[in-house]
Amino acid sequence: MTEQPIPGTYLFDGRMARKGYALNKMCYSFNEARNREAFKSDETAYCERFGLSEEQKVAVRNRNVLALLAAGGNVYYLAKFAGIFGLSVQDIGAQQTGLSVADFKARLKSYESFNAPVNASGPAHG
Amino acid sequence: MAEILGGIGTSHVPAIGGAIARHLQQDAYWKPFFDGFQDVRQWLQGQRPDVVVVVYNDHGLNFFLDKLPTFAVGAAPSYTSSDEGWGIPTIAPVEGDPDLSWAIIEGVVAEEFDVTSCQEMRIDHAVTIPLQLLWPSGPPPVRIVPISINTVQHPLPSAKRCLAFGQAIGRAIRRHPPDLKVVVLATGGLSHQFDGERAGFINPEFDALCLNSLADDPCRLTGYSTREIVALSGTQGVEILNWIVGRGILGGPTREVCRKYHIPISNTASAVQVLEPR
């Protein structure tokens, strides 16, 4: 069965989990501060140690989130990578959408007009 | 016998942990969000639960992709939080209730939900932040049973399966002999997406449908495939599965005690909702 793609959206499935295993395993190691320090002190050696593919190494070097996703990265693990550089999910969102961080945040804020109607639609209030 | 007093659904956005650590509760950006918990805390003070069953998804702290259970039940005497890589503060270890954990494990496996049991389990922000939101002034005065749902690596369990799993957990709790007062805490969501060109996606209409369905007719949500939920709610909005498990635990019809929906918190449409069995 062929399913319609969801625009701008990638499902992290078995295919991607296999492709991204080494990259995600490296990012998982960043739960520990000493591993974040080891990465910072010798990035190339650290990527080698986890056996990253060439595609993954380039994506890591370029801090390119869309390329990291394409190389099998899972966003929850990539968040630990981004954390090393103090990047938030807004920074990551801005990079992937091509917006400035301010514009990305403004776009999120533009949804706030929905707060009142959603709160009012509940059975406790309706 | 153990009694289920009600359920709380809440977002678990990591940035909330940062805001708590920096005491930003009165900050203009954060105030509407934190104020939304006043009614929840008031309800909780009236209920005084002994145990909170927390339904959440691990984000790569306790589980890695080497071994990733679809449904995992914590059965530890206590649970510790830990560094997640991007600077969230940890909280003091939280006491578990292994007797209730094993009653749940035995009950659901007897109903053919073959869960993974975990006598050691680290809890991440999806557990610690909601506990801090509910008990802001100190350690939570409850024991916990954490139950982790795979919302990370597809295939995910279906919404239908999640509701049925929750119902089986609920029956196991109600069969547990001690006179425990139990509250359910389901965390995650609502609509949000961190990854891809669609990052920042939010869908208030679907969020409203989810909140209303959880209160009135959770079966309405079981008609959606996980892929459809991703399309409607975002790659991480699929954490609504945790809420569906939590709603299943409550069993039959419920009454909505309160809700607060607030956009944006970080990249997320945040929500908190309290439901009571009726």
mmCIF file of C-alpha atoms in Angstrom, chain B:
data_model
loop_
_atom_site.group_PDB
_atom_site.id
_atom_site.type_symbol
_atom_site.label_atom_id
_atom_site.label_comp_id
_atom_site.label_asym_id
_atom_site.label_seq_id
_atom_site.Cartn_x
_atom_site.Cartn_y
_atom_site.Cartn_z
ATOM 1 C CA MET B 1 -9.601 -2.053 46.826
ATOM 2 C CA ALA B 2 -7.657 0.600 44.937
ATOM 3 C CA GLU B 3 -9.774 3.416 43.565
ATOM 4 C CA ILE B 4 -9.084 5.612 40.533
ATOM 5 C CA LEU B 5 -10.001 9.175 41.447
ATOM 6 C CA GLY B 6 -9.381 10.815 38.110
ATOM 7 C CA GLY B 7 -6.883 11.673 35.448
ATOM 8 C CA ILE B 8 -4.744 14.646 34.557
ATOM 9 C CA GLY B 9 -3.397 15.192 31.061
ATOM 10 C CA THR B 10 -0.615 17.705 30.638
ATOM 11 C CA SER B 11 2.101 18.778 28.236
ATOM 12 C CA HIS B 12 5.695 18.047 29.260
ATOM 13 C CA VAL B 13 7.611 20.582 27.129
ATOM 14 C CA PRO B 14 11.274 20.691 28.275
ATOM 15 C CA ALA B 15 11.310 24.505 28.269
ATOM 16 C CA ILE B 16 8.836 24.383 31.199
ATOM 17 C CA GLY B 17 11.611 22.793 33.275
ATOM 18 C CA GLY B 18 13.900 25.672 32.376
ATOM 19 C CA ALA B 19 11.227 28.202 33.286
ATOM 20 C CA ILE B 20 10.696 26.524 36.677
ATOM 21 C CA ALA B 21 14.453 26.503 37.328
ATOM 22 C CA ARG B 22 14.677 30.218 36.475
ATOM 23 C CA HIS B 23 11.516 31.116 38.463
ATOM 24 C CA LEU B 24 9.752 32.591 35.423
ATOM 25 C CA GLN B 25 6.202 31.703 36.573
ATOM 26 C CA GLN B 26 5.190 35.374 36.636
ATOM 27 C CA ASP B 27 6.940 36.254 33.375
ATOM 28 C CA ALA B 28 4.490 37.506 30.715
ATOM 29 C CA TYR B 29 5.258 34.608 28.356
ATOM 30 C CA TRP B 30 4.872 31.931 31.034
ATOM 31 C CA LYS B 31 2.206 33.302 33.388
ATOM 32 C CA PRO B 32 -0.876 32.142 31.414
ATOM 33 C CA PHE B 33 0.590 28.655 31.207
ATOM 34 C CA PHE B 34 1.477 28.302 34.889
ATOM 35 C CA ASP B 35 -1.785 29.943 35.997
ATOM 36 C CA GLY B 36 -3.579 27.165 34.155
ATOM 37 C CA PHE B 37 -2.445 24.734 36.862
ATOM 38 C CA GLN B 38 -4.159 26.469 39.785
ATOM 39 C CA ASP B 39 -7.439 24.611 39.268
ATOM 40 C CA VAL B 40 -5.589 21.334 38.786
ATOM 41 C CA ARG B 41 -3.673 21.720 42.045
ATOM 42 C CA GLN B 42 -6.855 22.650 43.881
ATOM 43 C CA TRP B 43 -8.544 19.509 42.571
ATOM 44 C CA LEU B 44 -5.517 17.430 43.541
ATOM 45 C CA GLN B 45 -5.453 18.840 47.069
ATOM 46 C CA GLY B 46 -9.024 17.655 47.482
ATOM 47 C CA GLN B 47 -8.202 14.176 46.192
ATOM 48 C CA ARG B 48 -4.989 13.463 48.136
ATOM 49 C CA PRO B 49 -3.859 10.449 46.076
ATOM 50 C CA ASP B 50 -1.418 7.844 47.406
ATOM 51 C CA VAL B 51 -0.112 6.837 44.000
ATOM 52 C CA VAL B 52 0.153 8.517 40.614
ATOM 53 C CA VAL B 53 0.327 6.284 37.539
ATOM 54 C CA VAL B 54 2.287 8.308 34.976
ATOM 55 C CA VAL B 55 1.814 7.491 31.284
ATOM 56 C CA TYR B 56 4.510 9.101 29.159
ATOM 57 C CA ASN B 57 7.090 8.507 26.460
ATOM 58 C CA ASP B 58 10.814 8.262 27.109
ATOM 59 C CA HIS B 59 12.927 10.604 24.954
ATOM 60 C CA GLY B 60 16.181 8.646 24.907
ATOM 61 C CA LEU B 61 17.128 8.649 28.564
ATOM 62 C CA ASN B 62 16.101 5.224 29.867
ATOM 63 C CA PHE B 63 15.571 3.550 26.510
ATOM 64 C CA PHE B 64 17.778 3.731 23.442
ATOM 65 C CA LEU B 65 16.926 2.332 20.018
ATOM 66 C CA ASP B 66 18.869 -0.855 20.831
ATOM 67 C CA LYS B 67 15.932 -2.132 22.899
ATOM 68 C CA LEU B 68 12.750 -0.154 22.584
ATOM 69 C CA PRO B 69 9.622 -1.596 24.182
ATOM 70 C CA THR B 70 6.224 -0.585 22.857
ATOM 71 C CA PHE B 71 4.740 -0.653 26.375
ATOM 72 C CA ALA B 72 6.984 -0.678 29.467
ATOM 73 C CA VAL B 73 5.856 -0.655 33.100
ATOM 74 C CA GLY B 74 8.167 0.618 35.835
ATOM 75 C CA ALA B 75 8.452 -1.727 38.813
ATOM 76 C CA ALA B 76 11.223 -0.023 40.739
ATOM 77 C CA PRO B 77 11.283 0.951 44.422
ATOM 78 C CA SER B 78 12.363 4.443 43.357
ATOM 79 C CA TYR B 79 12.981 6.402 40.175
ATOM 80 C CA THR B 80 15.763 8.851 39.470
ATOM 81 C CA SER B 81 16.006 11.556 36.830
ATOM 82 C CA SER B 82 19.227 12.397 35.037
ATOM 83 C CA ASP B 83 21.032 14.698 32.646
ATOM 84 C CA GLU B 84 19.328 14.548 29.242
ATOM 85 C CA GLY B 85 22.030 16.419 27.379
ATOM 86 C CA TRP B 86 20.580 19.896 27.157
ATOM 87 C CA GLY B 87 20.628 21.165 30.673
ATOM 88 C CA ILE B 88 17.347 20.257 32.346
ATOM 89 C CA PRO B 89 17.611 20.213 36.157
ATOM 90 C CA THR B 90 17.063 16.860 37.829
ATOM 91 C CA ILE B 91 14.671 16.298 40.732
ATOM 92 C CA ALA B 92 15.049 14.208 43.896
ATOM 93 C CA PRO B 93 14.344 10.473 43.427
ATOM 94 C CA VAL B 94 10.638 9.645 43.501
ATOM 95 C CA GLU B 95 9.358 6.645 45.441
ATOM 96 C CA GLY B 96 7.749 3.817 43.497
ATOM 97 C CA ASP B 97 5.008 1.349 44.399
ATOM 98 C CA PRO B 98 6.327 -2.046 43.232
ATOM 99 C CA ASP B 99 3.229 -3.847 44.589
ATOM 100 C CA LEU B 100 0.946 -1.829 42.353
ATOM 101 C CA SER B 101 3.432 -2.067 39.474
ATOM 102 C CA TRP B 102 3.353 -5.863 39.600
ATOM 103 C CA ALA B 103 -0.425 -5.911 40.001
ATOM 104 C CA ILE B 104 -0.594 -3.892 36.766
ATOM 105 C CA ILE B 105 1.975 -6.095 35.000
ATOM 106 C CA GLU B 106 0.175 -9.296 36.044
ATOM 107 C CA GLY B 107 -3.229 -7.853 35.188
ATOM 108 C CA VAL B 108 -2.403 -6.601 31.723
ATOM 109 C CA VAL B 109 -0.347 -9.650 30.711
ATOM 110 C CA ALA B 110 -3.308 -11.814 31.784
ATOM 111 C CA GLU B 111 -5.298 -9.754 29.276
ATOM 112 C CA GLU B 112 -2.623 -10.405 26.622
ATOM 113 C CA PHE B 113 -0.843 -7.031 26.725
ATOM 114 C CA ASP B 114 2.685 -8.407 26.890
ATOM 115 C CA VAL B 115 4.536 -5.520 28.500
ATOM 116 C CA THR B 116 8.186 -5.064 29.407
ATOM 117 C CA SER B 117 8.731 -4.851 33.167
ATOM 118 C CA CYS B 118 11.487 -2.542 34.431
ATOM 119 C CA GLN B 119 12.932 -2.929 37.928
ATOM 120 C CA GLU B 120 15.272 -0.078 37.107
ATOM 121 C CA MET B 121 13.995 2.869 35.106
ATOM 122 C CA ARG B 122 15.264 6.411 34.841
ATOM 123 C CA ILE B 123 12.521 9.006 34.438
ATOM 124 C CA ASP B 124 12.988 11.880 32.011
ATOM 125 C CA HIS B 125 11.382 15.330 31.663
ATOM 126 C CA ALA B 126 8.103 13.753 30.564
ATOM 127 C CA VAL B 127 7.684 12.576 34.176
ATOM 128 C CA THR B 128 9.633 15.150 36.178
ATOM 129 C CA ILE B 129 8.111 18.312 34.674
ATOM 130 C CA PRO B 130 4.475 17.274 35.208
ATOM 131 C CA LEU B 131 5.289 16.312 38.827
ATOM 132 C CA GLN B 132 6.882 19.733 39.343
ATOM 133 C CA LEU B 133 3.859 21.436 37.814
ATOM 134 C CA LEU B 134 1.463 19.588 40.111
ATOM 135 C CA TRP B 135 3.590 19.957 43.273
ATOM 136 C CA PRO B 136 5.633 23.127 42.753
ATOM 137 C CA SER B 137 6.662 23.640 46.370
ATOM 138 C CA GLY B 138 8.468 20.380 47.085
ATOM 139 C CA PRO B 139 8.841 16.683 46.393
ATOM 140 C CA PRO B 140 5.583 15.067 45.256
ATOM 141 C CA PRO B 141 3.790 13.539 48.278
ATOM 142 C CA VAL B 142 2.931 10.413 46.283
ATOM 143 C CA ARG B 143 4.451 7.206 45.004
ATOM 144 C CA ILE B 144 4.546 6.725 41.246
ATOM 145 C CA VAL B 145 4.208 3.944 38.680
ATOM 146 C CA PRO B 146 5.675 5.149 35.367
ATOM 147 C CA ILE B 147 4.382 3.528 32.182
ATOM 148 C CA SER B 148 6.273 4.308 28.988
ATOM 149 C CA ILE B 149 4.656 4.205 25.548
ATOM 150 C CA ASN B 150 6.726 4.128 22.355
ATOM 151 C CA THR B 151 5.859 7.318 20.485
ATOM 152 C CA VAL B 152 9.394 7.622 19.062
ATOM 153 C CA GLN B 153 10.018 4.876 16.528
ATOM 154 C CA HIS B 154 7.331 3.758 14.091
ATOM 155 C CA PRO B 155 5.436 1.483 14.026
ATOM 156 C CA LEU B 156 3.759 2.981 17.095
ATOM 157 C CA PRO B 157 0.911 1.261 18.904
ATOM 158 C CA SER B 158 -2.436 2.264 17.432
ATOM 159 C CA ALA B 159 -4.791 4.635 19.219
ATOM 160 C CA LYS B 160 -7.240 1.748 19.484
ATOM 161 C CA ARG B 161 -4.603 -0.447 21.133
ATOM 162 C CA CYS B 162 -3.598 2.380 23.467
ATOM 163 C CA LEU B 163 -7.160 2.871 24.653
ATOM 164 C CA ALA B 164 -7.571 -0.876 25.228
ATOM 165 C CA PHE B 165 -4.209 -1.041 27.048
ATOM 166 C CA GLY B 166 -5.306 1.776 29.330
ATOM 167 C CA GLN B 167 -8.610 0.011 30.042
ATOM 168 C CA ALA B 168 -6.695 -3.140 31.023
ATOM 169 C CA ILE B 169 -4.434 -1.098 33.339
ATOM 170 C CA GLY B 170 -7.542 0.422 34.908
ATOM 171 C CA ARG B 171 -9.056 -3.006 35.597
ATOM 172 C CA ALA B 172 -5.759 -4.200 37.119
ATOM 173 C CA ILE B 173 -5.640 -1.179 39.431
ATOM 174 C CA ARG B 174 -9.246 -1.629 40.555
ATOM 175 C CA ARG B 175 -8.577 -5.307 41.365
ATOM 176 C CA HIS B 176 -5.566 -4.395 43.555
ATOM 177 C CA PRO B 177 -6.627 -5.131 47.162
ATOM 178 C CA PRO B 178 -5.072 -2.242 49.176
ATOM 179 C CA ASP B 179 -7.304 0.796 49.691
ATOM 180 C CA LEU B 180 -5.132 3.029 47.564
ATOM 181 C CA LYS B 181 -6.226 6.299 46.032
ATOM 182 C CA VAL B 182 -4.832 6.491 42.521
ATOM 183 C CA VAL B 183 -4.615 9.414 40.104
ATOM 184 C CA VAL B 184 -3.580 8.990 36.473
ATOM 185 C CA LEU B 185 -1.153 11.469 34.911
ATOM 186 C CA ALA B 186 -0.780 11.314 31.128
ATOM 187 C CA THR B 187 1.847 13.575 29.585
ATOM 188 C CA GLY B 188 2.873 14.943 26.191
ATOM 189 C CA GLY B 189 1.343 16.852 23.311
ATOM 190 C CA LEU B 190 -0.713 18.464 22.200
ATOM 191 C CA SER B 191 0.016 19.304 18.556
ATOM 192 C CA HIS B 192 3.664 20.065 17.813
ATOM 193 C CA GLN B 193 6.460 19.181 15.440
ATOM 194 C CA PHE B 194 10.185 19.728 15.882
ATOM 195 C CA ASP B 195 11.550 18.133 12.733
ATOM 196 C CA GLY B 196 11.298 18.677 9.003
ATOM 197 C CA GLU B 197 10.286 21.651 6.893
ATOM 198 C CA ARG B 198 6.901 21.539 8.669
ATOM 199 C CA ALA B 199 8.579 22.285 12.050
ATOM 200 C CA GLY B 200 6.381 24.560 14.123
ATOM 201 C CA PHE B 201 3.181 22.916 12.879
ATOM 202 C CA ILE B 202 0.254 23.359 15.292
ATOM 203 C CA ASN B 203 -3.386 22.335 14.767
ATOM 204 C CA PRO B 204 -5.823 23.850 17.283
ATOM 205 C CA GLU B 205 -8.871 22.298 15.617
ATOM 206 C CA PHE B 206 -7.531 18.794 16.054
ATOM 207 C CA ASP B 207 -6.374 19.595 19.599
ATOM 208 C CA ALA B 208 -9.910 20.713 20.477
ATOM 209 C CA LEU B 209 -11.292 17.527 18.945
ATOM 210 C CA CYS B 210 -8.835 15.486 21.055
ATOM 211 C CA LEU B 211 -9.683 17.268 24.322
ATOM 212 C CA ASN B 212 -13.409 17.009 23.684
ATOM 213 C CA SER B 213 -13.178 13.361 22.620
ATOM 214 C CA LEU B 214 -11.102 12.395 25.661
ATOM 215 C CA ALA B 215 -13.824 13.830 27.863
ATOM 216 C CA ASP B 216 -16.903 12.631 25.982
ATOM 217 C CA ASP B 217 -16.067 9.777 23.652
ATOM 218 C CA PRO B 218 -12.460 8.537 23.498
ATOM 219 C CA CYS B 219 -13.474 5.889 20.952
ATOM 220 C CA ARG B 220 -13.723 8.733 18.416
ATOM 221 C CA LEU B 221 -9.894 8.944 18.497
ATOM 222 C CA THR B 222 -9.404 5.242 17.821
ATOM 223 C CA GLY B 223 -10.556 5.726 14.236
ATOM 224 C CA TYR B 224 -7.311 7.537 13.379
ATOM 225 C CA SER B 225 -4.193 5.649 12.304
ATOM 226 C CA THR B 226 -0.929 6.783 13.903
ATOM 227 C CA ARG B 227 0.060 8.159 10.513
ATOM 228 C CA GLU B 228 -3.133 10.213 10.365
ATOM 229 C CA ILE B 229 -2.430 11.483 13.883
ATOM 230 C CA VAL B 230 1.055 12.590 12.772
ATOM 231 C CA ALA B 231 -0.486 14.378 9.779
ATOM 232 C CA LEU B 232 -3.070 16.128 11.984
ATOM 233 C CA SER B 233 -1.035 16.711 15.131
ATOM 234 C CA GLY B 234 2.637 16.724 14.130
ATOM 235 C CA THR B 235 5.450 14.210 14.513
ATOM 236 C CA GLN B 236 5.551 14.828 18.260
ATOM 237 C CA GLY B 237 1.834 15.578 18.593
ATOM 238 C CA VAL B 238 1.496 11.820 18.325
ATOM 239 C CA GLU B 239 2.224 11.861 22.075
ATOM 240 C CA ILE B 240 -1.570 12.151 22.351
ATOM 241 C CA LEU B 241 -1.298 8.341 22.443
ATOM 242 C CA ASN B 242 -0.115 8.715 26.061
ATOM 243 C CA TRP B 243 -3.297 10.672 26.851
ATOM 244 C CA ILE B 244 -5.392 7.985 25.170
ATOM 245 C CA VAL B 245 -3.806 5.303 27.385
ATOM 246 C CA GLY B 246 -4.439 7.536 30.401
ATOM 247 C CA ARG B 247 -8.070 8.024 29.371
ATOM 248 C CA GLY B 248 -8.463 4.269 29.004
ATOM 249 C CA ILE B 249 -7.339 3.794 32.604
ATOM 250 C CA LEU B 250 -10.268 5.957 33.776
ATOM 251 C CA GLY B 251 -12.700 3.500 32.179
ATOM 252 C CA GLY B 252 -16.293 4.577 31.453
ATOM 253 C CA PRO B 253 -17.817 8.046 31.113
ATOM 254 C CA THR B 254 -15.993 11.014 32.592
ATOM 255 C CA ARG B 255 -16.716 14.583 33.610
ATOM 256 C CA GLU B 256 -14.282 17.329 32.656
ATOM 257 C CA VAL B 257 -13.267 19.181 35.814
ATOM 258 C CA CYS B 258 -11.089 21.765 34.091
ATOM 259 C CA ARG B 259 -8.952 22.427 31.049
ATOM 260 C CA LYS B 260 -6.477 25.016 29.946
ATOM 261 C CA TYR B 261 -5.180 25.212 26.397
ATOM 262 C CA HIS B 262 -2.359 27.610 25.673
ATOM 263 C CA ILE B 263 -0.311 28.318 22.543
ATOM 264 C CA PRO B 264 2.605 28.696 22.284
ATOM 265 C CA ILE B 265 4.856 27.081 24.834
ATOM 266 C CA SER B 266 8.111 26.640 22.979
ATOM 267 C CA ASN B 267 7.012 24.893 19.735
ATOM 268 C CA THR B 268 3.958 23.347 21.322
ATOM 269 C CA ALA B 269 0.236 23.789 21.801
ATOM 270 C CA SER B 270 0.179 23.112 25.525
ATOM 271 C CA ALA B 271 -2.790 21.788 27.433
ATOM 272 C CA VAL B 272 -3.818 20.537 30.819
ATOM 273 C CA GLN B 273 -7.100 18.735 31.436
ATOM 274 C CA VAL B 274 -8.620 17.003 34.452
ATOM 275 C CA LEU B 275 -11.216 14.263 34.019
ATOM 276 C CA GLU B 276 -13.125 12.430 36.750
ATOM 277 C CA PRO B 277 -14.952 9.122 36.322
ATOM 278 C CA ARG B 278 -18.695 9.616 36.723
#
